[in-house]
Structure formats: C-alpha cells, structure tokens
Amino acid sequence: MTRVSVAMAVYNGGKYLNEQMGSIVNQLTSDDELIVSDNMSTDDSREIILSYFKTYQNIKIVECREPGIIPNFENAIRSCNGKYIFLADQDDVWKPSKIDRVLKEFEESEADLILHNCDYVNENLAPLHKTLFKDRHAKPGFNRNLWYNAYQGCCMAFKRDIVALICPIPRDIAMHDQWIGLLVEKTGVVDFLEERLILYRRHQGSNSAKHVGIAKKHRYISKMKKEIQNRISDK
C-alpha cells in the first residue's frame, strides 16, 4: 500500500505553486504519491506541476470539472491510495520535517486525524507573528469547532479509513476541512499537535481571509450540524 498521499487542490495557483510543490516533493519517497486535482486552471499551473515529474514521478493530475474548492478537494481525496492522507493548499510552504513528524504522531497516538499548528506569513513569506492555534484558540471539541473552527485543511492529515465516512462532501456547507474535522470529532479520535509545520500564507485571495456575517454563520452552523447528523446515521 502507498504510505502517504498528498491531496492538493489547484485552481490558477501559478503565483505560489512552485514554492509549495518543491516543499512537498522534497519530503516524499517512492512509497508516497502527490495527487493534484486541477479545477480547470487557465494559468501556468499545469506547466508548473508537470515540471516536477523530472524529479518525482509519483505525481498524478486528476481533472475536476465541477467548480469550487469543496468538489476540488473531494476529487483529490477520492483519488488517493495512501494509508495516510495529507491535505495541501496551493499557496503555502511545508517545513522539511512535516511529513515525518506527523507520521510519528500517528504511530505514537491512536489518532484518526491530526491537526498541527502553523506559522502565519504574508504573501512574501514574511512572518505575521501569529499561529493558527493562538489565532483560533485551538482545542478539540465538537461544539467549539462548530462555532469557531480550528480545522484548517492545510494543517490536517487523516487515515484513509475515514474517506468512506467523509465522502461525498456536501456542497452547501461552509468548508470541507471543518466537515472532516467535526465528523472525526463525533466518530473517532483527533490529535492537536502544537508544532508549527507549515508557513501558512494569509493574503487577499486566500479562502481563509474571507469572512461571513453572523446571520450567514448561523445558517452554515445549522446546516453543518444537520448534515453531520445525517451522515453519521447513514453509516
């Protein structure tokens, strides 16, 4: 079996993609794979991805014809063969120890999903002197992460065993990563790892920089709870 699958969703990511691809590929072995779901990019993303075949052959590009970040990540996740699946955004930079450290944590714990900390940086990778865990007051707990979500996909890895539970991902929820984290909160074991293992870009175009009003947030929360209850009862 493949050891690690990295599930990356890409859409017109050429501006930052080269740095991210390099930081990931340098950690992968012949027992791993990088799955890139391309959501019909029109920039040079495809050329950047293909350029890495020269140094790492276990890269697979899968097309996603349904627009949106949720279907794009689902497409990547469904294409993974690894025992452990790491989610990856197109614009961050992984620290060199990320994969080995997370795998060690899986071995030493009973976790089905690990969320690690990260350093916030700006678009030029300059430090913003903030971390995910401090920013989100990150702790496990279904209700706290339903209202004030700490589950950032770029900092998450999970066992392949839960793919059947999380997919298909509902299209009318707020985000795929919160969906995954909350489902495992209800059905398995989560582990919050304090170590900061990526540089997490915060810039105007990032999904994490977008905020919603309180009324819309209440609707998202209500929908998320309902969908999770339905999924658990179905399984």
Short mmCIF file of C-alpha atoms in Angstrom, two decimals:
data_model
loop_
_atom_site.label_atom_id
_atom_site.label_comp_id
_atom_site.label_asym_id
_atom_site.label_seq_id
_atom_site.Cartn_x
_atom_site.Cartn_y
_atom_site.Cartn_z
CA MET A 1 0.00 0.00 0.00
CA THR A 2 1.07 3.56 -0.65
CA ARG A 3 2.39 5.15 2.55
CA VAL A 4 1.38 8.80 2.15
CA SER A 5 -0.92 10.56 -0.29
CA VAL A 6 -0.81 14.34 -0.51
CA ALA A 7 -4.15 15.64 -1.81
CA MET A 8 -3.65 19.09 -3.33
CA ALA A 9 -6.40 21.22 -4.85
CA VAL A 10 -5.27 23.68 -7.52
CA TYR A 11 -7.02 26.49 -9.32
CA ASN A 12 -4.96 29.15 -11.09
CA GLY A 13 -2.27 28.78 -8.45
CA GLY A 14 0.75 29.60 -10.57
CA LYS A 15 1.85 32.58 -8.48
CA TYR A 16 2.80 30.46 -5.45
CA LEU A 17 2.56 26.87 -6.68
CA ASN A 18 6.23 26.35 -7.46
CA GLU A 19 7.32 27.00 -3.87
CA GLN A 20 4.62 24.72 -2.49
CA MET A 21 5.32 21.88 -4.92
CA GLY A 22 9.02 21.99 -4.08
CA SER A 23 8.44 21.94 -0.34
CA ILE A 24 6.21 18.86 -0.66
CA VAL A 25 8.09 16.82 -3.25
CA ASN A 26 11.33 17.12 -1.28
CA GLN A 27 9.69 15.12 1.55
CA LEU A 28 8.08 12.37 -0.50
CA THR A 29 9.54 8.92 -1.05
CA SER A 30 8.93 6.28 -3.70
CA ASP A 31 6.27 4.84 -1.35
CA ASP A 32 4.25 8.06 -1.48
CA GLU A 33 2.22 9.99 -4.05
CA LEU A 34 1.15 13.53 -4.81
CA ILE A 35 -2.40 13.82 -6.16
CA VAL A 36 -3.18 17.19 -7.74
CA SER A 37 -6.80 17.98 -8.57
CA ASP A 38 -6.86 20.79 -11.12
CA ASN A 39 -10.11 22.76 -11.27
CA MET A 40 -9.79 23.84 -14.92
CA SER A 41 -6.92 26.27 -14.35
CA THR A 42 -6.25 28.75 -17.13
CA ASP A 43 -2.84 29.99 -15.96
CA ASP A 44 0.52 28.17 -15.92
CA SER A 45 -0.40 25.83 -13.04
CA ARG A 46 -0.33 22.73 -15.24
CA GLU A 47 3.13 23.52 -16.60
CA ILE A 48 4.49 24.05 -13.10
CA ILE A 49 3.08 20.71 -11.93
CA LEU A 50 4.43 18.85 -14.95
CA SER A 51 7.90 20.32 -14.43
CA TYR A 52 8.19 18.32 -11.18
CA PHE A 53 7.93 14.99 -12.99
CA LYS A 54 11.65 15.38 -13.71
CA THR A 55 12.49 14.90 -10.03
CA TYR A 56 9.48 12.95 -8.72
CA GLN A 57 7.45 10.51 -10.79
CA ASN A 58 4.61 9.67 -8.36
CA ILE A 59 2.55 12.71 -9.29
CA LYS A 60 -0.95 12.27 -10.66
CA ILE A 61 -3.06 15.08 -12.07
CA VAL A 62 -6.81 14.50 -11.88
CA GLU A 63 -9.25 16.86 -13.56
CA CYS A 64 -12.12 18.39 -11.61
CA ARG A 65 -14.87 19.71 -13.89
CA GLU A 66 -17.14 20.85 -11.07
CA PRO A 67 -16.16 24.35 -9.96
CA GLY A 68 -15.45 25.10 -6.32
CA ILE A 69 -12.98 24.25 -3.58
CA ILE A 70 -15.18 21.55 -1.98
CA PRO A 71 -15.55 19.40 -5.13
CA ASN A 72 -11.90 20.02 -5.97
CA PHE A 73 -10.67 18.65 -2.64
CA GLU A 74 -13.14 15.76 -2.76
CA ASN A 75 -11.82 14.85 -6.19
CA ALA A 76 -8.27 14.82 -4.85
CA ILE A 77 -9.18 12.81 -1.74
CA ARG A 78 -11.11 10.18 -3.70
CA SER A 79 -8.05 9.66 -5.92
CA CYS A 80 -5.67 8.95 -3.02
CA ASN A 81 -4.30 5.46 -2.33
CA GLY A 82 -2.18 6.17 0.73
CA LYS A 83 -2.63 4.87 4.24
CA TYR A 84 -2.39 8.48 5.40
CA ILE A 85 -3.81 11.44 3.50
CA PHE A 86 -2.34 14.94 3.89
CA LEU A 87 -4.33 17.90 2.57
CA ALA A 88 -2.41 20.67 0.81
CA ASP A 89 -3.32 24.13 -0.40
CA GLN A 90 -1.59 25.56 -3.45
CA ASP A 91 -0.03 28.61 -1.82
CA ASP A 92 1.66 27.53 1.43
CA VAL A 93 5.15 26.19 2.14
CA TRP A 94 5.72 22.98 4.09
CA LYS A 95 8.57 22.85 6.59
CA PRO A 96 11.01 19.99 5.88
CA SER A 97 10.00 17.87 8.88
CA LYS A 98 6.23 17.97 8.34
CA ILE A 99 5.53 14.51 6.93
CA ASP A 100 7.93 12.63 9.21
CA ARG A 101 6.68 14.45 12.30
CA VAL A 102 3.02 13.81 11.56
CA LEU A 103 3.65 10.14 10.76
CA LYS A 104 5.49 9.78 14.06
CA GLU A 105 2.49 11.29 15.84
CA PHE A 106 0.18 8.80 14.16
CA GLU A 107 2.42 5.95 15.33
CA GLU A 108 2.53 7.21 18.92
CA SER A 109 -1.15 8.05 19.28
CA GLU A 110 -4.50 6.49 18.49
CA ALA A 111 -5.49 9.42 16.31
CA ASP A 112 -7.59 9.09 13.19
CA LEU A 113 -6.91 12.74 12.34
CA ILE A 114 -4.09 15.09 13.28
CA LEU A 115 -4.27 18.87 13.19
CA HIS A 116 -0.91 20.59 13.59
CA ASN A 117 -0.07 24.21 14.24
CA CYS A 118 1.41 26.60 11.67
CA ASP A 119 3.08 29.98 11.32
CA TYR A 120 1.08 32.73 9.60
CA VAL A 121 3.03 34.60 6.92
CA ASN A 122 2.13 37.19 4.32
CA GLU A 123 2.21 36.63 0.57
CA ASN A 124 6.00 37.17 0.57
CA LEU A 125 6.51 34.66 3.43
CA ALA A 126 7.30 37.41 5.94
CA PRO A 127 6.24 36.42 9.48
CA LEU A 128 2.95 37.80 10.79
CA HIS A 129 3.88 36.73 14.35
CA LYS A 130 0.75 34.68 14.77
CA THR A 131 -0.07 30.99 14.72
CA LEU A 132 -3.20 29.04 13.89
CA PHE A 133 -3.57 27.65 17.40
CA LYS A 134 -3.24 31.07 19.01
CA ASP A 135 -5.49 32.76 16.45
CA ARG A 136 -8.27 30.16 16.76
CA HIS A 137 -7.71 29.20 20.43
CA ALA A 138 -7.43 25.71 19.02
CA LYS A 139 -8.58 22.78 21.13
CA PRO A 140 -10.52 19.61 20.32
CA GLY A 141 -14.26 19.67 20.88
CA PHE A 142 -17.24 19.40 18.56
CA ASN A 143 -19.20 22.46 19.68
CA ARG A 144 -16.23 24.82 19.97
CA ASN A 145 -15.06 23.89 16.44
CA LEU A 146 -18.57 24.11 15.10
CA TRP A 147 -18.75 27.76 16.19
CA TYR A 148 -15.10 28.78 16.00
CA ASN A 149 -13.44 26.39 13.64
CA ALA A 150 -9.77 25.49 14.06
CA TYR A 151 -9.73 22.76 11.42
CA GLN A 152 -7.60 24.18 8.61
CA GLY A 153 -7.15 21.62 5.86
CA CYS A 154 -3.57 22.64 5.10
CA CYS A 155 -2.67 21.54 8.64
CA MET A 156 -4.61 18.27 8.58
CA ALA A 157 -3.77 14.63 7.91
CA PHE A 158 -6.04 11.64 8.42
CA LYS A 159 -6.22 7.90 7.94
CA ARG A 160 -7.58 6.61 4.68
CA ASP A 161 -10.14 4.59 6.66
CA ILE A 162 -12.31 7.69 7.14
CA VAL A 163 -12.66 8.54 3.42
CA ALA A 164 -15.83 6.46 3.16
CA LEU A 165 -17.29 8.50 6.01
CA ILE A 166 -16.41 11.96 4.76
CA CYS A 167 -17.19 11.47 1.05
CA PRO A 168 -19.27 12.68 -0.62
CA ILE A 169 -18.78 16.11 0.92
CA PRO A 170 -21.99 18.19 0.92
CA ARG A 171 -21.77 21.14 -1.43
CA ASP A 172 -23.81 23.55 0.69
CA ILE A 173 -21.68 23.52 3.84
CA ALA A 174 -19.13 26.21 4.73
CA MET A 175 -15.89 24.28 4.17
CA HIS A 176 -14.60 20.76 3.56
CA ASP A 177 -11.97 20.86 6.31
CA GLN A 178 -14.39 21.73 9.09
CA TRP A 179 -16.68 18.95 7.81
CA ILE A 180 -13.87 16.40 8.04
CA GLY A 181 -12.70 17.53 11.47
CA LEU A 182 -16.16 17.58 13.01
CA LEU A 183 -17.06 14.16 11.62
CA VAL A 184 -13.95 12.67 13.21
CA GLU A 185 -14.73 14.51 16.46
CA LYS A 186 -18.02 12.58 16.51
CA THR A 187 -16.79 9.17 15.35
CA GLY A 188 -13.07 8.84 16.07
CA VAL A 189 -10.01 10.35 17.73
CA VAL A 190 -8.45 13.71 16.92
CA ASP A 191 -5.00 14.87 17.99
CA PHE A 192 -3.92 18.53 18.12
CA LEU A 193 -0.15 18.81 17.58
CA GLU A 194 1.37 22.08 18.83
CA GLU A 195 4.37 22.03 16.49
CA ARG A 196 4.26 24.58 13.63
CA LEU A 197 4.89 22.57 10.47
CA ILE A 198 4.00 24.89 7.59
CA LEU A 199 4.18 28.52 6.56
CA TYR A 200 0.54 29.44 6.06
CA ARG A 201 0.09 32.28 3.61
CA ARG A 202 -2.52 34.87 4.52
CA HIS A 203 -3.30 37.11 1.57
CA GLN A 204 -6.26 38.80 -0.07
CA GLY A 205 -7.08 35.92 -2.39
CA SER A 206 -6.98 33.14 0.20
CA ASN A 207 -10.20 31.45 1.31
CA SER A 208 -9.22 31.88 4.96
CA ALA A 209 -9.24 35.66 4.51
CA LYS A 210 -12.93 35.70 3.67
CA HIS A 211 -15.43 36.36 6.48
CA VAL A 212 -19.19 35.92 6.70
CA GLY A 213 -21.83 37.83 8.64
CA ILE A 214 -23.42 36.48 11.81
CA ALA A 215 -26.72 35.53 10.14
CA LYS A 216 -24.95 33.59 7.42
CA LYS A 217 -22.71 31.94 10.01
CA HIS A 218 -25.75 30.71 11.92
CA ARG A 219 -27.14 29.21 8.71
CA TYR A 220 -23.84 27.48 7.98
CA ILE A 221 -23.69 26.07 11.52
CA SER A 222 -27.25 24.79 11.38
CA LYS A 223 -26.60 23.17 8.01
CA MET A 224 -23.34 21.61 9.18
CA LYS A 225 -24.96 20.06 12.27
CA LYS A 226 -27.80 18.63 10.22
CA GLU A 227 -25.52 17.17 7.56
CA ILE A 228 -23.21 15.59 10.15
CA GLN A 229 -26.13 14.01 11.98
CA ASN A 230 -27.47 12.64 8.70
CA ARG A 231 -24.09 11.25 7.66
CA ILE A 232 -23.48 9.51 10.98
CA SER A 233 -26.96 7.99 10.99
CA ASP A 234 -26.49 6.79 7.40
CA LYS A 235 -23.27 5.00 8.34
#
